[in-house]
């Protein structure tokens, strides 16, 4: 059971991300749902995670995988009901697993009643003031109000047809045109989101992951920004881009924190913001959010120098504000790390791969992914896992183009494939239809599963001590005993990373020469089948060991 006195649970929590559409389907429509998650909670329990974060399950036309919310305080019928949500939360809590839900405050769905009302209302109306409506530039208002690009390609503005049939104002959407940005300068928007927070807190959620939280406040006047706005955004001439990381976001976070702190137990806020570490750290000051994703870590290529320096800079940036650091290697927006590391060099994280593109080395990618995870799980702070990575699941890099759903695929004119490859339904039982995900076959799940998913299924790995699943379980179990800060072993050979936590030592041979363990080392965890005392730790391998004291 959840112990409300355990107020620091989040400081070293392992938080498992569920993407509800692809976790488990209970009713045979080929789409995962909340009862499906409840039916598989035993998996999370055995894995040993502390919390689960659910990507959006709210009513939504699913134009951006549910990050286009039409009603913030309900469950989409395709995922179940509020009663199903309560059963899921109660079931998780009974197993001691906390539940975090996704808050999407930057934008809603264009199907949201407030946006529909804004479209129906006049220019200058209070309905339109909930969003960013502006007249266009040019003689007839035919040009967008500024030069901001949409994150899914094209301009960040769409012109509306007014109720009388004339071409009218434009509205701002940093993402898909079906995702209009809320106007956070409007107190009514703030009040409405506070009600949403309370709605889910009253239903006993343990926290919120906050979607693109750095975009809520826009610079006054929405000035042009003739610089890039994608990826990790750096200040230029001392100024952040006018749509990211504006000073006003912090007051919003503080007000939310006060709401969360008024509830029993410790409920947390986790920031999604693709910013440089020093900027992200400002979001996790003591009275703001509790933690933030460490995307700088996720972005590192498989290189010991790059990874080690990112660990050091992440710890330093968070130490300044007294927040624990988080670690993450995969999520629903990026190529799974088991495939990313199967390429040499850096890869475009969100661009996707098609069947005709160069394919990753799947075996090498998995070996490195296991080594990367084993290292990550030994680091101090909190760690995020993405569903399926505990199965060593690869990115599906050969999805047929005609099944793609990521809005960027259409908006880029079929140039950017997008993020569907990491969202394919999970395999549970190798010999069942759709590998146990649903009662329909693999070609009828919302994204088709490839034939080669069988060996990755949970039941194929359950009792195999060498499996990726058993590696994760063991790492999470030992992780609970790791204490104290990181102590670096400065004598580590080139291409390796070596440190200790308490009496557990970690040697990650990333891209070095085979490395020897010290005399008397006894290995307690190895990311690849390495065990022999006295033998060398090969590259792409992480081992945890203890040394007998002389
Ligand atoms: C976040 C989500 C991503 C979504 C975007 C717009 O980055 O993780 O999936 O497309 O926000 O809501
Ligand atoms: Ca279903």
XYZ file of C-alpha atoms and ligand atoms in Angstrom:
563
model
C 0.000 0.000 0.000
C 0.956 3.628 -0.421
C 2.372 5.139 2.739
C 1.442 8.854 2.944
C 4.263 9.404 5.440
C 6.789 8.541 2.754
C 7.038 12.141 1.601
C 10.281 11.772 -0.328
C 9.164 8.852 -2.477
C 9.717 10.766 -5.712
C 13.357 11.640 -5.036
C 14.561 8.233 -6.158
C 11.396 6.806 -7.726
C 11.378 4.638 -10.820
C 8.447 5.883 -12.864
C 7.088 3.718 -15.672
C 5.372 5.421 -18.590
C 2.290 3.729 -19.972
C 1.073 4.792 -23.392
C -2.513 3.601 -22.940
C -3.323 2.943 -26.596
C -0.520 0.416 -26.808
C -0.275 -1.282 -23.423
C -3.119 -3.832 -23.305
C -6.556 -4.045 -24.930
C -9.376 -5.498 -22.823
C -12.289 -5.384 -25.254
C -10.940 -6.496 -28.614
C -11.133 -3.229 -30.522
C -7.389 -3.270 -31.141
C -6.802 -0.221 -28.930
C -5.322 -0.430 -25.459
C -7.502 0.823 -22.598
C -7.622 1.434 -18.846
C -9.086 -1.991 -17.894
C -6.262 -3.493 -19.983
C -3.721 -1.658 -17.838
C -5.460 -2.787 -14.640
C -5.364 -6.385 -15.852
C -1.606 -6.170 -16.326
C -0.650 -4.383 -13.106
C 1.037 -7.567 -11.915
C 3.684 -6.946 -14.571
C 4.543 -3.559 -13.079
C 4.496 -5.008 -9.603
C 6.955 -7.752 -10.497
C 9.094 -5.320 -12.387
C 9.370 -3.302 -9.196
C 8.497 0.235 -10.253
C 7.371 2.915 -7.788
C 4.926 4.791 -9.981
C 3.198 4.693 -13.294
C 2.688 7.733 -15.526
C -0.236 7.449 -17.894
C -0.066 9.347 -21.177
C -3.418 11.032 -21.954
C -6.595 8.934 -21.878
C -8.994 11.902 -21.961
C -11.725 12.436 -24.556
C -9.862 13.353 -27.706
C -10.129 13.005 -31.461
C -6.594 11.521 -31.249
C -5.076 13.783 -33.842
C -1.907 13.872 -31.748
C -2.189 10.650 -29.771
C -4.453 12.169 -27.123
C -2.247 15.237 -26.555
C -5.196 17.013 -28.133
C -7.620 17.048 -25.214
C -11.314 17.776 -25.756
C -12.315 17.341 -22.103
C -9.759 17.464 -19.297
C -11.967 15.835 -16.678
C -13.188 12.607 -18.202
C -12.018 9.375 -19.821
C -12.400 8.826 -23.550
C -14.928 6.012 -24.115
C -12.318 4.172 -26.171
C -10.179 3.942 -23.030
C -12.997 3.259 -20.561
C -14.779 5.281 -17.904
C -13.956 7.283 -14.801
C -14.928 4.197 -12.801
C -12.270 2.265 -14.758
C -9.794 4.987 -13.870
C -10.657 4.643 -10.179
C -10.246 0.864 -10.351
C -6.864 1.299 -12.003
C -5.727 3.799 -9.365
C -6.992 1.682 -6.486
C -5.393 -1.423 -7.970
C -2.061 0.323 -8.412
C -2.168 1.834 -4.931
C -2.936 -1.557 -3.418
C 0.339 -2.753 -4.937
C 2.205 0.287 -3.642
C 2.440 1.820 -7.120
C 1.683 5.529 -7.398
C -0.249 6.993 -10.326
C 0.761 10.095 -12.293
C -1.430 11.513 -15.026
C -0.595 13.772 -17.950
C -1.570 17.439 -17.831
C -1.666 19.130 -21.246
C -1.969 22.837 -20.449
C -0.399 24.509 -23.475
C -3.158 23.589 -25.901
C -6.402 21.686 -26.142
C -8.122 19.963 -29.027
C -9.947 22.081 -31.564
C -12.912 19.892 -30.588
C -12.833 21.345 -27.051
C -16.141 23.159 -26.421
C -14.277 26.345 -25.457
C -12.522 26.460 -28.809
C -15.699 25.669 -30.701
C -17.366 28.540 -28.843
C -14.442 30.800 -29.752
C -14.848 29.960 -33.428
C -18.535 30.768 -33.231
C -17.938 34.048 -31.382
C -16.782 37.379 -32.770
C -13.314 38.819 -32.974
C -12.510 40.503 -29.638
C -15.016 38.371 -27.706
C -14.274 36.835 -24.289
C -14.554 33.403 -25.943
C -11.697 34.220 -28.305
C -9.665 35.719 -25.456
C -9.166 32.208 -24.041
C -6.910 31.519 -27.034
C -4.498 33.572 -29.153
C -6.649 34.996 -31.935
C -5.102 37.792 -34.021
C -5.844 39.593 -37.227
C -3.530 38.630 -40.058
C -0.918 40.860 -41.689
C -1.017 42.022 -45.297
C -3.611 44.167 -47.057
C -6.409 41.700 -46.418
C -5.113 39.916 -43.354
C -3.977 37.056 -45.569
C -0.590 36.596 -43.858
C -0.007 34.950 -40.471
C 0.387 37.406 -37.549
C 4.032 36.455 -36.988
C 6.778 34.151 -38.265
C 6.528 31.362 -35.676
C 6.715 27.845 -37.037
C 4.574 24.930 -35.927
C 6.500 22.066 -34.294
C 4.851 19.722 -36.770
C 5.939 21.782 -39.811
C 4.335 24.765 -41.503
C 3.284 27.994 -39.773
C 2.026 28.085 -36.172
C -1.099 29.957 -37.290
C -4.291 28.893 -39.019
C -6.851 31.273 -40.440
C -10.465 30.687 -39.518
C -13.593 31.133 -41.543
C -15.850 33.463 -39.585
C -19.464 32.441 -38.906
C -20.575 34.737 -41.762
C -18.406 32.810 -44.237
C -15.630 35.391 -44.661
C -11.936 34.683 -44.178
C -11.214 35.902 -40.697
C -8.726 35.932 -37.838
C -5.858 33.564 -37.217
C -5.260 31.431 -34.115
C -1.952 30.250 -32.695
C -0.999 26.573 -32.456
C 2.597 25.674 -31.668
C 1.669 22.093 -32.557
C -0.981 20.711 -34.915
C -3.738 23.062 -36.173
C -6.053 20.787 -34.189
C -4.213 21.930 -31.008
C -4.990 25.631 -30.366
C -2.797 27.225 -27.665
C -4.537 28.468 -24.539
C -3.957 32.087 -23.554
C -2.373 31.828 -20.104
C -2.552 35.603 -19.631
C -6.265 35.049 -19.134
C -7.211 34.343 -15.518
C -10.134 32.181 -16.664
C -7.659 29.737 -18.220
C -5.690 29.590 -14.977
C -8.809 28.969 -12.921
C -9.987 26.248 -15.240
C -6.703 24.357 -14.998
C -6.717 24.637 -11.243
C -10.098 22.909 -11.307
C -8.615 20.188 -13.496
C -5.758 19.670 -11.049
C -8.199 19.381 -8.164
C -10.438 17.034 -10.111
C -7.656 14.453 -10.487
C -6.114 15.104 -7.063
C -9.528 14.394 -5.565
C -9.438 11.108 -7.465
C -6.200 10.308 -5.647
C -3.605 10.778 -8.329
C -0.069 11.175 -7.033
C 1.015 13.770 -9.524
C 1.127 15.213 -13.003
C 3.563 15.058 -15.859
C 3.193 18.464 -17.475
C 3.280 18.551 -21.254
C 5.391 21.278 -22.930
C 5.201 23.312 -19.747
C 7.808 25.782 -20.955
C 5.472 27.098 -23.676
C 2.566 28.343 -21.564
C 3.548 31.998 -21.472
C 4.358 33.839 -24.696
C 6.365 37.067 -24.886
C 4.221 40.213 -24.948
C 3.151 41.167 -28.428
C 4.098 37.755 -29.866
C 7.204 39.174 -31.585
C 8.823 37.535 -34.598
C 11.709 35.165 -33.944
C 13.907 34.648 -36.966
C 15.888 31.825 -35.303
C 15.305 28.083 -34.889
C 12.690 27.016 -32.345
C 13.004 23.235 -32.528
C 14.975 20.900 -30.284
C 16.861 22.100 -27.235
C 16.497 25.857 -27.374
C 19.333 28.097 -26.246
C 19.050 31.784 -25.406
C 20.178 34.016 -28.295
C 21.554 37.472 -27.367
C 20.437 36.727 -23.810
C 16.832 36.217 -24.853
C 14.895 32.983 -24.960
C 12.653 32.464 -27.976
C 9.323 34.277 -27.355
C 7.374 31.024 -27.153
C 9.650 29.112 -24.764
C 10.765 29.491 -21.164
C 9.354 32.961 -20.494
C 9.712 34.200 -16.922
C 5.952 34.114 -16.353
C 5.791 30.314 -16.380
C 7.274 30.119 -12.904
C 4.368 31.838 -11.174
C 2.024 29.323 -12.746
C 4.104 26.432 -11.478
C 4.224 27.960 -8.000
C 0.466 28.284 -7.927
C 0.088 24.629 -8.927
C 2.579 23.539 -6.321
C 0.515 25.279 -3.649
C -2.532 23.344 -4.810
C -0.691 20.013 -4.724
C 0.834 20.745 -1.343
C -2.616 21.313 0.120
C -3.394 17.617 -0.428
C -2.452 14.681 1.771
C 0.790 12.871 1.009
C 3.317 14.159 -1.492
C 1.885 14.746 -4.940
C 4.394 15.732 -7.592
C 4.788 17.775 -10.747
C 7.160 16.653 -13.445
C 8.128 19.083 -16.181
C 8.397 18.240 -19.818
C 10.585 20.995 -21.233
C 13.266 20.552 -23.898
C 15.605 23.188 -22.498
C 19.295 23.373 -21.570
C 19.955 21.875 -18.104
C 20.496 25.232 -16.348
C 17.156 26.486 -17.660
C 15.344 23.271 -16.781
C 16.758 23.482 -13.263
C 14.931 26.787 -12.699
C 11.644 24.901 -13.069
C 12.497 22.608 -10.158
C 13.324 25.271 -7.596
C 11.925 24.347 -4.182
C 8.509 25.970 -4.598
C 7.945 24.966 -8.225
C 7.867 21.553 -9.853
C 9.410 18.521 -8.177
C 11.269 17.129 -11.117
C 11.905 17.570 -14.812
C 12.856 15.173 -17.558
C 16.551 15.102 -18.270
C 16.459 15.311 -22.034
C 20.118 16.258 -22.241
C 20.827 12.739 -20.996
C 18.420 11.126 -23.432
C 20.073 12.947 -26.314
C 23.580 11.607 -25.743
C 25.134 9.314 -28.287
C 26.829 6.088 -27.198
C 30.083 7.643 -26.104
C 31.626 7.517 -22.633
C 32.922 11.099 -22.610
C 29.585 12.535 -23.725
C 27.554 10.468 -21.277
C 29.824 11.082 -18.304
C 29.946 14.816 -18.837
C 26.165 14.949 -19.154
C 25.781 13.089 -15.875
C 28.106 15.566 -14.181
C 26.459 18.652 -15.662
C 22.956 17.354 -14.865
C 23.869 16.714 -11.242
C 25.498 20.128 -10.941
C 22.571 21.984 -12.493
C 20.101 20.334 -10.126
C 22.330 20.637 -7.055
C 22.200 24.404 -7.474
C 18.459 24.329 -6.746
C 18.462 21.294 -4.432
C 16.392 19.081 -6.735
C 17.078 15.437 -7.496
C 18.140 14.694 -11.046
C 16.076 12.433 -13.268
C 17.247 10.067 -15.982
C 15.443 8.873 -19.064
C 16.399 7.019 -22.229
C 13.093 6.457 -24.030
C 9.571 7.824 -24.256
C 6.661 7.978 -26.693
C 8.267 10.791 -28.705
C 11.688 9.382 -29.551
C 13.206 6.371 -31.253
C 13.489 3.575 -28.692
C 17.001 3.420 -27.276
C 17.396 -0.240 -28.256
C 17.314 0.984 -31.855
C 18.930 4.376 -31.413
C 22.102 2.753 -30.117
C 22.043 0.358 -33.068
C 23.236 3.230 -35.242
C 26.638 4.813 -34.960
C 26.641 8.505 -34.185
C 23.614 10.630 -33.415
C 20.179 9.982 -34.873
C 17.212 12.276 -35.328
C 15.150 11.429 -32.273
C 11.641 12.184 -33.517
C 12.011 11.889 -37.286
C 11.196 8.191 -37.550
C 12.618 5.553 -39.869
C 10.989 3.957 -42.899
C 11.464 0.499 -44.375
C 13.760 1.848 -47.110
C 15.974 3.856 -44.766
C 19.193 2.473 -43.275
C 18.171 0.039 -40.542
C 19.741 -0.168 -37.081
C 21.859 -3.132 -35.987
C 19.266 -4.698 -33.722
C 21.582 -6.972 -31.731
C 24.164 -4.257 -31.112
C 21.429 -1.769 -30.246
C 19.952 -4.101 -27.667
C 23.309 -4.882 -26.105
C 24.075 -1.183 -25.759
C 20.566 -0.412 -24.544
C 20.928 -2.959 -21.765
C 24.274 -1.470 -20.811
C 22.838 2.054 -20.917
C 19.879 1.123 -18.732
C 22.059 -0.721 -16.239
C 24.163 2.397 -15.898
C 21.172 4.725 -15.664
C 19.511 2.701 -12.937
C 22.588 3.008 -10.739
C 22.586 6.808 -10.845
C 21.249 8.841 -7.915
C 17.838 10.432 -8.461
C 14.691 9.312 -10.179
C 14.445 7.295 -13.403
C 11.779 7.111 -16.079
C 11.140 3.935 -18.068
C 8.992 3.724 -21.178
C 6.718 0.728 -21.643
C 8.369 -2.051 -23.612
C 11.950 -1.031 -22.927
C 12.011 -3.658 -20.162
C 11.389 -6.164 -22.953
C 14.259 -4.747 -25.011
C 11.680 -3.785 -27.603
C 13.133 -2.170 -30.721
C 11.652 0.755 -32.584
C 9.481 -0.577 -35.395
C 11.484 0.830 -38.294
C 9.526 -0.881 -41.059
C 5.956 0.270 -40.411
C 3.990 0.551 -43.650
C 3.676 4.252 -44.444
C -0.084 4.017 -44.919
C -0.699 3.193 -41.246
C 1.220 6.162 -39.849
C -0.722 8.410 -37.495
C 1.762 11.006 -36.278
C 0.433 14.341 -37.599
C 3.927 15.327 -38.712
C 3.793 12.714 -41.494
C 0.950 14.478 -43.327
C 1.990 17.988 -42.397
C 5.516 17.502 -43.699
C 4.179 16.258 -47.031
C 5.409 12.727 -46.209
C 8.944 13.915 -45.554
C 9.114 13.245 -41.789
C 7.745 9.879 -40.686
C 7.418 10.741 -37.034
C 6.985 8.855 -33.814
C 4.697 5.888 -34.510
C 7.562 3.381 -34.451
C 7.880 3.582 -30.652
C 4.103 3.393 -30.106
C 3.398 -0.079 -31.482
C 1.308 -2.299 -29.136
C 3.278 -4.394 -26.654
C 3.833 -8.155 -26.983
C 2.790 -10.158 -23.908
C 2.443 -13.804 -24.944
C 4.401 -15.059 -27.943
C 1.850 -17.534 -29.290
C -1.378 -15.593 -28.776
C -3.138 -13.361 -31.308
C -1.402 -9.967 -31.406
C 1.032 -11.461 -28.904
C -1.581 -11.172 -26.176
C -2.088 -7.431 -26.600
C -5.656 -7.852 -27.848
C -8.007 -10.583 -29.042
C -7.570 -9.418 -32.632
C -4.619 -10.273 -34.833
C -1.452 -8.184 -35.141
C -2.576 -6.633 -38.403
C -5.754 -5.321 -36.756
C -4.286 -3.533 -33.770
C -4.329 0.268 -34.118
C -0.748 0.145 -35.310
C 0.210 -3.277 -36.690
C 2.787 -5.340 -34.801
C 5.674 -6.871 -36.741
C 6.132 -10.677 -36.872
C 9.439 -10.417 -35.054
C 7.842 -9.189 -31.801
C 7.322 -12.804 -30.563
C 10.668 -13.337 -28.818
C 10.305 -9.953 -27.099
C 7.039 -10.918 -25.422
C 6.886 -11.009 -21.683
C 6.199 -14.733 -21.388
C 9.251 -15.545 -23.535
C 11.423 -13.624 -21.090
C 9.716 -14.235 -17.784
C 11.795 -17.197 -16.647
C 14.959 -16.593 -18.626
C 17.561 -15.127 -16.277
C 19.491 -13.713 -19.232
C 16.472 -11.873 -20.606
C 16.174 -8.116 -20.714
C 13.102 -8.356 -18.503
C 15.014 -10.212 -15.785
C 17.868 -7.717 -16.076
C 15.442 -4.864 -15.400
C 13.831 -6.682 -12.470
C 17.166 -7.421 -10.892
C 18.487 -3.917 -11.432
C 15.383 -2.399 -9.866
C 15.651 -4.721 -6.889
C 19.297 -3.958 -6.175
C 18.714 -0.277 -6.947
C 16.600 -0.034 -3.788
C 19.708 -0.731 -1.728
C 21.864 1.921 -3.442
C 22.438 4.921 -1.266
C 24.428 8.086 -1.187
C 25.873 10.313 -3.857
C 27.938 9.188 -6.787
C 31.671 8.693 -6.145
C 33.588 8.789 -9.400
C 36.488 6.473 -10.069
C 38.815 8.896 -11.791
C 41.133 6.115 -12.873
C 38.576 4.636 -15.269
C 40.078 3.668 -18.620
C 39.208 5.572 -21.778
C 35.780 4.700 -23.097
C 34.558 3.516 -19.705
C 32.577 5.119 -16.902
C 33.200 3.972 -13.344
C 31.620 5.086 -10.100
C 30.351 3.794 -6.768
C 27.191 4.204 -4.719
C 27.796 2.974 -1.195
C 29.500 -0.398 -1.490
C 28.220 -1.071 -5.008
C 30.598 -0.240 -7.800
C 29.569 0.273 -11.386
C 31.733 -0.177 -14.439
C 30.182 0.746 -17.755
C 32.363 -0.146 -20.675
C 30.800 2.072 -23.307
C 33.216 2.264 -26.188
C 36.515 1.301 -24.587
C 38.933 -1.622 -24.782
C 37.974 -4.735 -22.768
C 38.381 -3.685 -19.142
C 39.440 -5.729 -16.132
C 37.563 -5.655 -12.828
C 39.595 -5.179 -9.671
C 40.887 -8.161 -7.752
C 38.189 -9.692 -5.526
C 35.265 -8.156 -7.422
C 32.067 -10.098 -7.192
C 29.595 -9.248 -9.935
C 26.000 -8.721 -8.837
C 24.544 -7.497 -12.120
C 25.733 -7.685 -15.684
C 24.003 -6.181 -18.693
C 25.220 -8.920 -21.025
C 26.071 -12.518 -20.367
C 29.333 -11.678 -18.697
C 30.115 -13.283 -15.403
C 33.411 -15.011 -15.314
C 35.604 -13.757 -12.514
C 38.891 -12.567 -13.854
C 37.659 -12.108 -17.412
C 37.390 -8.744 -19.088
C 34.288 -6.587 -19.330
C 33.749 -6.088 -23.070
C 32.534 -2.822 -24.598
C 28.771 -2.203 -24.618
C 28.498 -3.814 -21.187
C 27.770 -2.528 -17.686
C 28.492 -4.524 -14.533
C 27.648 -3.822 -10.910
C 29.936 -5.452 -8.368
C 31.123 -5.439 -4.795
C 34.674 -5.798 -3.647
C 35.671 -7.952 -0.721
C 37.363 -5.707 1.797
C 40.984 -6.679 2.351
C 4.710 16.693 -25.907
C 4.243 15.269 -26.031
C 4.091 14.935 -27.491
C 3.086 15.874 -28.099
C 3.435 17.330 -27.835
C 2.279 18.218 -28.097
O 5.975 16.894 -26.427
O 5.124 14.415 -25.376
O 3.714 13.611 -27.680
O 3.013 15.663 -29.483
O 3.781 17.543 -26.494
O 1.291 18.016 -27.140
Ca -9.769 -1.445 -26.181
